[in-house]
Coordinates of C-alpha atoms and ligand atoms in Angstrom, one line a residue:
X135 CA 68.6 -74.7 90.9
X136 CA 65.9 -74.5 88.3
X137 CA 66.3 -72.1 85.3
X138 CA 64.3 -69.3 87.0
X139 CA 66.5 -69.5 90.1
X140 CA 69.7 -69.5 87.9
X141 CA 68.5 -66.3 86.2
X142 CA 67.7 -64.6 89.5
X143 CA 71.1 -65.6 91.0
X144 CA 73.1 -64.6 87.9
X145 CA 71.3 -61.3 87.5
X146 CA 71.7 -60.4 91.2
X147 CA 75.4 -61.4 91.3
X148 CA 76.2 -59.2 88.2
X149 CA 74.4 -56.1 89.4
X150 CA 76.5 -52.8 89.4
X151 CA 76.4 -51.4 92.9
X152 CA 74.3 -52.4 95.9
X153 CA 74.7 -55.2 98.4
X154 CA 74.5 -58.5 96.5
X155 CA 76.0 -62.0 96.9
X156 CA 79.1 -61.9 94.7
X157 CA 80.8 -64.8 96.4
X158 CA 80.7 -66.9 93.2
X159 CA 82.3 -64.4 90.9
X160 CA 85.8 -65.3 89.7
X161 CA 88.5 -63.1 91.1
X162 CA 90.6 -62.2 88.2
X163 CA 92.7 -59.3 86.9
X164 CA 90.5 -57.4 84.5
X165 CA 92.0 -55.8 81.4
X166 CA 95.3 -57.8 81.5
X167 CA 96.8 -56.5 78.3
X168 CA 99.0 -59.6 78.0
X169 CA 95.9 -61.8 77.9
X170 CA 93.7 -59.7 75.7
X171 CA 91.5 -61.8 73.4
X172 CA 92.1 -61.4 69.7
X173 CA 89.4 -59.2 68.0
X174 CA 89.0 -61.6 65.0
X175 CA 88.6 -65.3 64.9
X176 CA 90.8 -66.9 62.3
X177 CA 91.0 -70.4 60.7
X178 CA 94.6 -70.7 59.3
X179 CA 94.0 -74.1 57.9
X180 CA 90.7 -73.5 56.0
X181 CA 90.1 -71.8 52.6
X182 CA 89.1 -68.1 52.6
X183 CA 87.1 -66.4 49.8
X184 CA 86.6 -62.6 49.7
X185 CA 83.0 -61.5 49.2
X186 CA 82.1 -59.6 46.1
X187 CA 81.0 -55.9 46.5
X188 CA 77.6 -56.7 45.1
X189 CA 76.9 -59.9 47.0
X190 CA 73.6 -59.4 49.0
X191 CA 74.8 -61.7 51.8
X192 CA 78.0 -59.5 52.0
X193 CA 75.8 -56.4 52.3
X194 CA 73.9 -57.9 55.2
X195 CA 77.0 -59.0 57.0
X196 CA 79.1 -55.9 56.4
X197 CA 76.5 -53.4 57.4
X198 CA 75.8 -55.3 60.7
X199 CA 79.2 -56.7 61.6
X200 CA 81.8 -55.2 59.3
X201 CA 84.8 -53.0 60.3
X202 CA 83.9 -49.4 59.2
X203 CA 86.5 -47.3 61.1
X204 CA 90.0 -47.9 62.6
X205 CA 91.9 -46.0 65.1
X206 CA 95.4 -47.5 65.8
X207 CA 94.6 -51.1 66.9
X208 CA 90.9 -50.3 67.7
X209 CA 88.4 -51.6 65.1
X210 CA 85.0 -50.0 65.1
X211 CA 82.2 -51.8 63.4
X212 CA 78.8 -51.2 61.8
X213 CA 76.9 -51.8 65.0
X214 CA 77.7 -50.5 68.5
X215 CA 79.3 -52.9 71.0
X216 CA 79.9 -52.5 74.8
X217 CA 83.5 -51.5 75.3
X218 CA 84.1 -52.0 71.5
X219 CA 84.9 -55.6 72.3
X220 CA 82.7 -57.2 69.6
X221 CA 82.1 -60.7 71.0
X222 CA 79.6 -61.6 68.2
X223 CA 80.7 -63.9 65.4
X224 CA 78.7 -64.8 62.3
X225 CA 78.4 -68.0 60.2
X226 CA 76.6 -68.3 56.9
X227 CA 74.7 -71.5 56.2
X228 CA 73.6 -72.7 52.8
X229 CA 71.0 -75.3 51.8
X230 CA 73.7 -77.8 50.6
X231 CA 75.1 -78.0 54.2
X232 CA 77.8 -75.4 53.4
X233 CA 78.9 -73.5 56.5
X234 CA 81.3 -70.6 56.4
X235 CA 82.6 -68.0 59.0
X236 CA 82.6 -64.3 58.2
X237 CA 85.7 -62.2 58.7
X238 CA 84.6 -58.6 59.5
X239 CA 87.8 -56.8 58.4
X240 CA 88.8 -59.0 55.4
X241 CA 85.1 -59.1 54.4
X242 CA 85.1 -62.7 53.2
X243 CA 84.1 -66.2 54.2
X244 CA 86.2 -69.1 55.5
X245 CA 84.7 -72.4 54.4
X246 CA 84.3 -74.7 57.4
X247 CA 82.0 -77.4 56.1
X248 CA 81.2 -78.5 52.6
X249 CA 79.6 -81.6 51.1
X250 CA 79.6 -82.7 47.5
X251 CA 76.5 -81.3 45.9
X252 CA 75.0 -80.5 42.5
X253 CA 76.7 -77.1 42.4
X254 CA 73.6 -75.1 43.3
X255 CA 73.8 -73.2 46.5
X256 CA 71.4 -70.9 48.2
X257 CA 72.0 -69.1 51.6
X258 CA 69.4 -69.9 54.1
X259 CA 70.6 -68.4 57.4
X260 CA 73.2 -66.6 59.3
X261 CA 74.0 -67.9 62.8
X262 CA 75.3 -65.4 65.3
X263 CA 77.4 -66.7 68.2
X264 CA 79.0 -65.1 71.2
X265 CA 82.5 -65.5 72.7
X266 CA 82.1 -64.8 76.4
X267 CA 85.9 -64.4 77.0
X268 CA 86.0 -61.3 74.6
X269 CA 83.8 -59.4 77.1
X270 CA 84.5 -61.2 80.3
X271 CA 88.2 -60.2 79.9
X272 CA 87.0 -56.7 80.8
X273 CA 83.6 -57.1 82.5
X274 CA 83.8 -60.5 84.2
X275 CA 80.6 -62.4 84.5
X276 CA 78.4 -59.4 83.6
X277 CA 80.0 -59.9 80.1
X278 CA 77.4 -62.6 79.4
X279 CA 74.8 -59.9 79.3
X280 CA 76.9 -58.0 76.7
X281 CA 76.7 -61.0 74.3
X282 CA 72.9 -60.5 74.1
X283 CA 73.1 -56.7 74.0
X284 CA 75.6 -56.8 71.2
X285 CA 73.8 -59.4 69.1
X286 CA 70.6 -57.4 69.5
X287 CA 72.5 -54.4 68.1
X288 CA 73.8 -56.4 65.1
X289 CA 70.3 -57.7 64.4
X290 CA 68.8 -54.2 64.5
X291 CA 71.0 -53.3 61.6
X292 CA 70.1 -56.5 59.7
X293 CA 66.3 -55.8 60.2
X294 CA 66.8 -52.2 59.0
X295 CA 68.6 -53.6 55.9
X296 CA 66.2 -56.3 54.9
X297 CA 62.4 -56.9 55.0
X298 CA 63.0 -60.6 54.3
X299 CA 65.0 -61.7 57.4
X300 CA 63.4 -63.1 60.6
X301 CA 65.4 -63.7 63.7
X302 CA 64.9 -66.5 66.2
X303 CA 66.3 -67.0 69.7
X304 CA 64.3 -70.2 70.1
X305 CA 66.3 -73.2 68.8
X306 CA 68.1 -76.3 69.9
X307 CA 71.4 -74.9 71.3
X308 CA 73.3 -78.1 70.8
X309 CA 72.2 -78.7 67.2
X310 CA 73.1 -75.1 66.2
X311 CA 76.4 -75.2 68.0
X312 CA 77.3 -78.4 66.2
X313 CA 76.3 -77.0 62.9
X314 CA 78.8 -74.1 63.1
X315 CA 81.5 -76.0 64.9
X316 CA 81.5 -74.2 68.3
X317 CA 81.8 -76.0 71.7
X318 CA 78.9 -74.4 73.5
X319 CA 81.1 -73.1 76.3
X320 CA 83.8 -70.9 75.0
X321 CA 81.5 -69.9 72.1
X322 CA 77.8 -70.5 71.7
X323 CA 74.9 -69.8 69.4
X324 CA 72.9 -66.6 70.2
X325 CA 70.5 -66.1 67.3
X326 CA 69.6 -67.6 64.0
X327 CA 68.9 -65.1 61.3
X328 CA 66.7 -66.8 58.7
X329 CA 67.1 -65.5 55.2
X330 CA 64.4 -67.8 53.8
X331 CA 61.7 -69.9 55.3
X332 CA 63.7 -73.1 55.5
X333 CA 64.9 -75.3 58.4
X334 CA 68.6 -75.3 59.3
X335 CA 70.5 -78.4 58.1
X336 CA 71.5 -81.0 60.7
X337 CA 75.1 -81.1 59.6
X338 CA 78.0 -81.1 62.0
X339 CA 81.2 -79.0 61.6
X340 CA 84.4 -80.0 63.1
X341 CA 87.2 -77.4 63.1
X342 CA 90.1 -76.2 65.2
X343 CA 91.0 -72.6 65.7
X344 CA 93.9 -71.0 67.6
X345 CA 93.2 -69.8 71.2
X346 CA 92.1 -66.1 71.4
X347 CA 94.6 -65.3 74.0
X348 CA 97.4 -66.8 76.1
X349 CA 95.2 -67.9 78.9
X350 CA 91.4 -67.6 78.3
X351 CA 89.6 -67.8 81.7
X352 CA 86.3 -69.7 82.1
X353 CA 83.7 -68.2 84.3
X354 CA 81.5 -70.9 85.9
X355 CA 78.6 -68.5 86.4
X356 CA 78.6 -67.7 82.7
X357 CA 78.4 -71.4 81.8
X358 CA 75.7 -71.8 84.4
X359 CA 73.5 -69.0 83.1
X360 CA 74.0 -70.1 79.5
X361 CA 72.9 -73.6 80.4
X362 CA 70.2 -72.5 82.8
X363 CA 68.5 -70.5 80.0
X364 CA 68.8 -73.1 77.3
X365 CA 65.4 -74.7 77.7
X366 CA 63.8 -74.6 74.2
X367 CA 60.1 -74.3 74.6
X368 CA 58.7 -72.4 71.6
X369 CA 57.4 -69.4 73.6
X370 CA 59.6 -66.8 72.0
X371 CA 58.4 -65.1 68.9
X372 CA 60.6 -64.3 65.9
X373 CA 61.8 -60.8 65.3
X374 CA 61.1 -59.0 62.0
X375 CA 61.8 -55.6 60.5
X376 CA 59.4 -53.0 62.1
X377 CA 59.4 -49.3 62.1
X378 CA 62.4 -47.8 60.3
X379 CA 64.4 -44.6 60.9
X380 CA 63.3 -41.8 58.6
X381 CA 65.9 -42.0 55.8
X382 CA 64.9 -38.7 54.0
X383 CA 66.3 -39.9 50.7
X384 CA 69.6 -41.3 52.0
X385 CA 70.4 -45.0 51.8
X386 CA 70.2 -47.1 55.0
X387 CA 73.8 -48.1 54.3
X388 CA 74.9 -44.5 54.5
X389 CA 73.0 -44.0 57.7
X390 CA 74.7 -47.0 59.2
X391 CA 78.1 -45.7 58.1
X392 CA 77.4 -42.3 59.8
X393 CA 76.4 -44.0 63.1
X394 CA 79.1 -43.9 65.8
X395 CA 78.5 -43.7 69.5
X396 CA 78.5 -40.1 70.6
X397 CA 81.3 -39.3 73.2
X398 CA 80.2 -35.7 74.0
X399 CA 76.8 -34.0 74.1
X400 CA 76.0 -30.3 74.1
X401 CA 73.4 -29.1 76.5
X402 CA 70.8 -28.0 73.8
X403 CA 67.1 -28.4 73.7
X404 CA 65.6 -30.6 70.9
X405 CA 62.1 -30.4 69.4
X406 CA 59.6 -32.9 70.7
X407 CA 59.7 -34.9 67.4
X408 CA 63.4 -35.7 68.2
X409 CA 62.1 -37.7 71.1
X410 CA 58.9 -39.1 69.7
X411 CA 60.1 -40.4 66.4
X412 CA 63.3 -42.2 67.5
X413 CA 61.5 -43.7 70.6
X414 CA 58.7 -44.9 68.3
X415 CA 61.3 -46.8 66.2
X416 CA 63.2 -48.1 69.1
X417 CA 60.3 -49.5 71.0
X418 CA 58.7 -51.3 68.1
X419 CA 58.9 -55.1 68.0
X420 CA 60.4 -55.6 71.5
X421 CA 57.5 -57.2 73.4
X422 CA 59.3 -58.0 76.6
X423 CA 60.4 -54.4 77.3
X424 CA 59.1 -51.2 78.7
X425 CA 61.1 -47.9 78.2
X426 CA 61.5 -45.3 81.0
X427 CA 62.7 -41.9 79.9
X428 CA 64.6 -39.2 81.8
X429 CA 64.0 -36.0 79.8
X430 CA 66.6 -33.2 80.2
X431 CA 66.0 -30.8 77.3
X432 CA 63.0 -31.5 75.0
X433 CA 60.6 -28.7 74.0
X434 CA 57.4 -28.9 76.0
X435 CA 58.6 -31.5 78.5
X436 CA 59.5 -30.9 82.1
X437 CA 63.2 -31.4 82.8
X438 CA 64.6 -34.1 85.0
X439 CA 67.7 -33.3 87.0
X440 CA 70.7 -34.1 84.8
X441 CA 72.9 -35.1 87.8
X442 CA 70.5 -37.8 88.9
X443 CA 70.5 -39.4 85.5
X444 CA 74.3 -39.1 85.2
X445 CA 74.6 -41.0 88.5
X446 CA 72.2 -43.7 87.3
X447 CA 74.4 -44.2 84.2
X448 CA 77.3 -45.4 86.3
X449 CA 78.3 -41.7 87.0
X450 CA 79.0 -41.2 83.3
X451 CA 78.4 -37.5 82.2
X452 CA 76.9 -38.7 78.8
X453 CA 73.8 -40.0 80.7
X454 CA 73.1 -36.5 82.1
X455 CA 74.3 -34.4 79.2
X456 CA 71.8 -35.9 76.8
X457 CA 68.6 -34.3 75.7
X458 CA 66.9 -37.5 77.0
X459 CA 68.1 -40.9 78.3
X460 CA 66.1 -44.1 77.8
X461 CA 66.2 -47.0 80.3
X462 CA 65.2 -50.1 78.4
X463 CA 63.7 -52.3 81.1
X464 CA 61.9 -55.6 81.7
X465 CA 59.9 -57.1 84.6
X466 CA 62.0 -60.2 84.9
X467 CA 59.5 -62.1 87.1
X468 CA 56.9 -61.5 84.4
X469 CA 59.3 -62.6 81.7
X470 CA 60.1 -65.8 83.6
X471 CA 56.4 -66.5 84.2
X472 CA 55.3 -65.8 80.6
X473 CA 58.2 -67.2 78.5
X474 CA 60.5 -69.0 80.9
X475 CA 64.2 -68.6 81.6
X476 CA 65.1 -68.3 77.9
X477 CA 63.2 -65.0 78.0
X478 CA 66.0 -63.5 80.0
X479 CA 68.3 -63.9 77.0
X480 CA 65.5 -62.3 74.8
X481 CA 65.0 -59.3 77.2
X482 CA 68.7 -58.5 77.0
X483 CA 68.7 -59.0 73.3
X484 CA 65.7 -56.8 72.8
X485 CA 67.4 -54.1 74.8
X486 CA 70.4 -54.2 72.5
X487 CA 68.1 -54.1 69.5
X488 CA 66.2 -51.1 70.9
X489 CA 69.4 -49.2 71.7
X490 CA 70.9 -49.6 68.2
X491 CA 67.5 -48.7 66.6
X492 CA 67.4 -45.6 68.8
X493 CA 70.9 -44.7 67.8
X494 CA 70.2 -45.1 64.1
X495 CA 66.9 -43.2 64.4
X496 CA 68.7 -40.4 66.3
X497 CA 71.4 -40.2 63.7
X498 CA 68.8 -40.0 60.9
X499 CA 67.6 -36.7 62.5
X500 CA 71.1 -35.3 62.9
X501 CA 71.3 -36.1 66.6
X502 CA 73.8 -38.3 68.4
X503 CA 73.4 -41.3 70.8
X504 CA 75.2 -43.8 72.8
X505 CA 74.5 -47.0 74.8
X506 CA 75.4 -46.8 78.5
X507 CA 75.8 -49.0 81.5
X508 CA 73.9 -48.3 84.7
X509 CA 73.5 -48.9 88.5
X510 CA 70.7 -51.6 88.3
X511 CA 69.0 -51.1 91.7
X512 CA 69.1 -47.3 91.7
X513 CA 67.4 -47.1 88.3
X514 CA 64.5 -49.2 89.8
X515 CA 64.4 -46.9 92.8
X516 CA 64.4 -43.6 90.9
X517 CA 61.7 -44.8 88.5
X518 CA 59.8 -46.6 91.3
X519 CA 59.4 -49.7 89.1
X520 CA 59.7 -53.5 89.5
X521 CA 61.1 -53.6 86.0
X522 CA 64.9 -54.3 85.9
X523 CA 67.0 -52.1 83.7
X524 CA 68.4 -54.0 80.7
X525 CA 70.3 -51.3 79.0
X526 CA 70.4 -47.5 78.7
X527 CA 70.6 -45.2 75.6
X528 CA 71.3 -41.5 75.8
X529 CA 70.3 -39.3 72.9
X530 CA 71.3 -35.6 72.4
X531 CA 73.0 -33.0 70.4
X532 CA 76.6 -34.1 69.6
X533 CA 79.4 -31.7 70.3
X534 CA 81.3 -32.8 67.1
X535 CA 80.6 -34.6 63.9
X536 CA 82.1 -38.1 63.5
X537 CA 83.6 -39.1 60.2
X538 CA 81.5 -41.6 58.3
X539 CA 82.8 -45.2 58.2
X540 CA 84.3 -46.7 55.0
X541 CA 83.4 -49.5 52.6
X542 CA 84.3 -53.1 53.0
X543 CA 88.1 -53.5 53.4
X544 CA 88.4 -49.7 53.3
X545 CA 87.7 -48.6 56.8
X546 CA 88.0 -44.9 57.6
X547 CA 91.2 -44.1 59.5
X548 CA 90.3 -42.0 62.6
X549 CA 93.0 -39.6 63.4
X550 CA 91.3 -37.5 66.1
X551 CA 89.9 -40.3 68.2
X552 CA 92.4 -40.2 71.0
X553 CA 91.9 -36.4 71.3
X554 CA 88.2 -37.0 71.5
X555 CA 88.6 -39.6 74.2
X556 CA 90.8 -37.1 76.0
X557 CA 88.0 -34.6 75.9
X558 CA 85.6 -37.3 77.2
X559 CA 88.1 -38.0 80.1
X560 CA 88.2 -34.3 81.0
X561 CA 84.4 -34.2 80.9
X562 CA 84.3 -37.2 83.3
X563 CA 86.6 -35.4 85.7
X564 CA 84.6 -32.2 85.5
X565 CA 81.4 -34.3 85.9
X566 CA 82.6 -35.7 89.2
X567 CA 82.6 -32.2 90.6
X568 CA 78.9 -31.5 89.8
X569 CA 76.5 -31.9 92.7
X570 CA 73.1 -33.5 92.5
X571 CA 70.4 -31.0 91.4
X572 CA 72.6 -29.3 88.8
Ligands
FMN296 C1 75.6 -52.7 75.4 C2 76.4 -51.4 75.3 C3 76.8 -50.8 76.4 C4 77.6 -49.6 76.3 N1 77.9 -48.9 77.4 C5 78.7 -47.8 77.3 C6 79.0 -47.1 78.4 O1 78.7 -47.4 79.5 N2 79.7 -45.9 78.2 C7 80.1 -45.4 77.0 O2 80.7 -44.4 76.9 N3 79.7 -46.1 75.9 C8 79.1 -47.3 76.0 N4 78.7 -48.0 74.9 C9 79.1 -47.5 73.5 C10 80.4 -48.3 73.1 O3 81.5 -47.9 73.9 C11 80.6 -48.1 71.6 O4 79.6 -48.7 70.9 C12 81.9 -48.8 71.2 O5 83.0 -48.1 71.7 C13 82.0 -48.8 69.7 O6 82.0 -47.5 69.2 P1 80.9 -47.1 68.0 O7 79.6 -47.4 68.6 O8 81.2 -45.7 67.8 O9 81.2 -48.0 66.9 C14 77.9 -49.1 75.0 C15 77.5 -49.9 73.8 C16 76.7 -51.0 74.0 C17 76.3 -51.7 72.8

């Protein structure tokens, strides 16, 4: 199969709902608690250095990947993540071939590669990688899509924090994997966040780390799609900071700490600016996407039936309870023709970036938002489009206020989270009883 055929086969096999060839999916027991991947990667044999509070690299890493809230053994971070599984890891790279791994809870760097130098060191890039087992443990092969969504969300925060960074998905996979010491199968490079205009060093890092769980499962289709989209052809443009959420005097760091995916919406109408401004921010700088919107309660806009949108969002009430729900979509045949198979990675990444931008922009206006999964084919049918849905974001009036996240190494302890999830569960059960048209 060529790259385009691999993309079509993978996309079709990992569609939610509908009649598709799923014969190549691994049959496994999802959510086996005894085989759950560890949330943090550790390197017991390598030196760890905490980052100082005023370190600019630490600021960029913490407000995009750091742990900001904790509830029991659940760690919530600065950017949203499907299923709160956080498969994205970060490695800082300096001009003297220094490579270090970022620990999101301990807020520090583990030195993985160092060469004798003149003592001067300047950071040049952050490499983001993805660990497919972290998401595949719950979602199977569809988990590969999550790596790109989640890295897009991380990058959205980075671009909101700094005008200086530019982000590339177009690089030599093997060289970047070797640089940060990952094998290209159980973990692989997703994005290079350039901090300055300088090439990555050609160094190689050799490290060993403990397995993430008792028996990590490899999914052949994930390896196939990762390899099938690897062709490096220079057609993808770099991502830079674009339109920003309105901060109204608050710091971007405070907005990020206030963000948290909304679990319950109230059925309230919002002014038109609450749609236009956030959608403007979210859609900027994502050239492969188009954005289809189901409007439920926005002043001056006709209302779409909430029950239909709820169904499209995998029957989750949040999709229909919102003021509006945005379906970030891409015409995959056009993407393949224009930029090749690597463009599939980019379209998913852009959707994650758009979702996080939309969430931040919604929070800046006092609204709430959440990413949502979806029934792929039915979204196409309802919107009568050839574009494939890449991700969904629902925006609306939250039914509660979430507690802001905490500073590095001081995450906010959430005490009412289980009660909130209980209310979400009740809403899910009540939602099943609603009939289309309501
Ligand atoms: C790609 C993506 C898909 C998501 N899908 C859903 C979903 O289908 N249903 C849901 O309730 N939340 C969904 N979320 C929100 C996550 O559950 C949420 O980000 C995660 O639990 C972490 O919580 P936080 O965003 O409050 O930090 C999704 C988030 C992302 C990034």
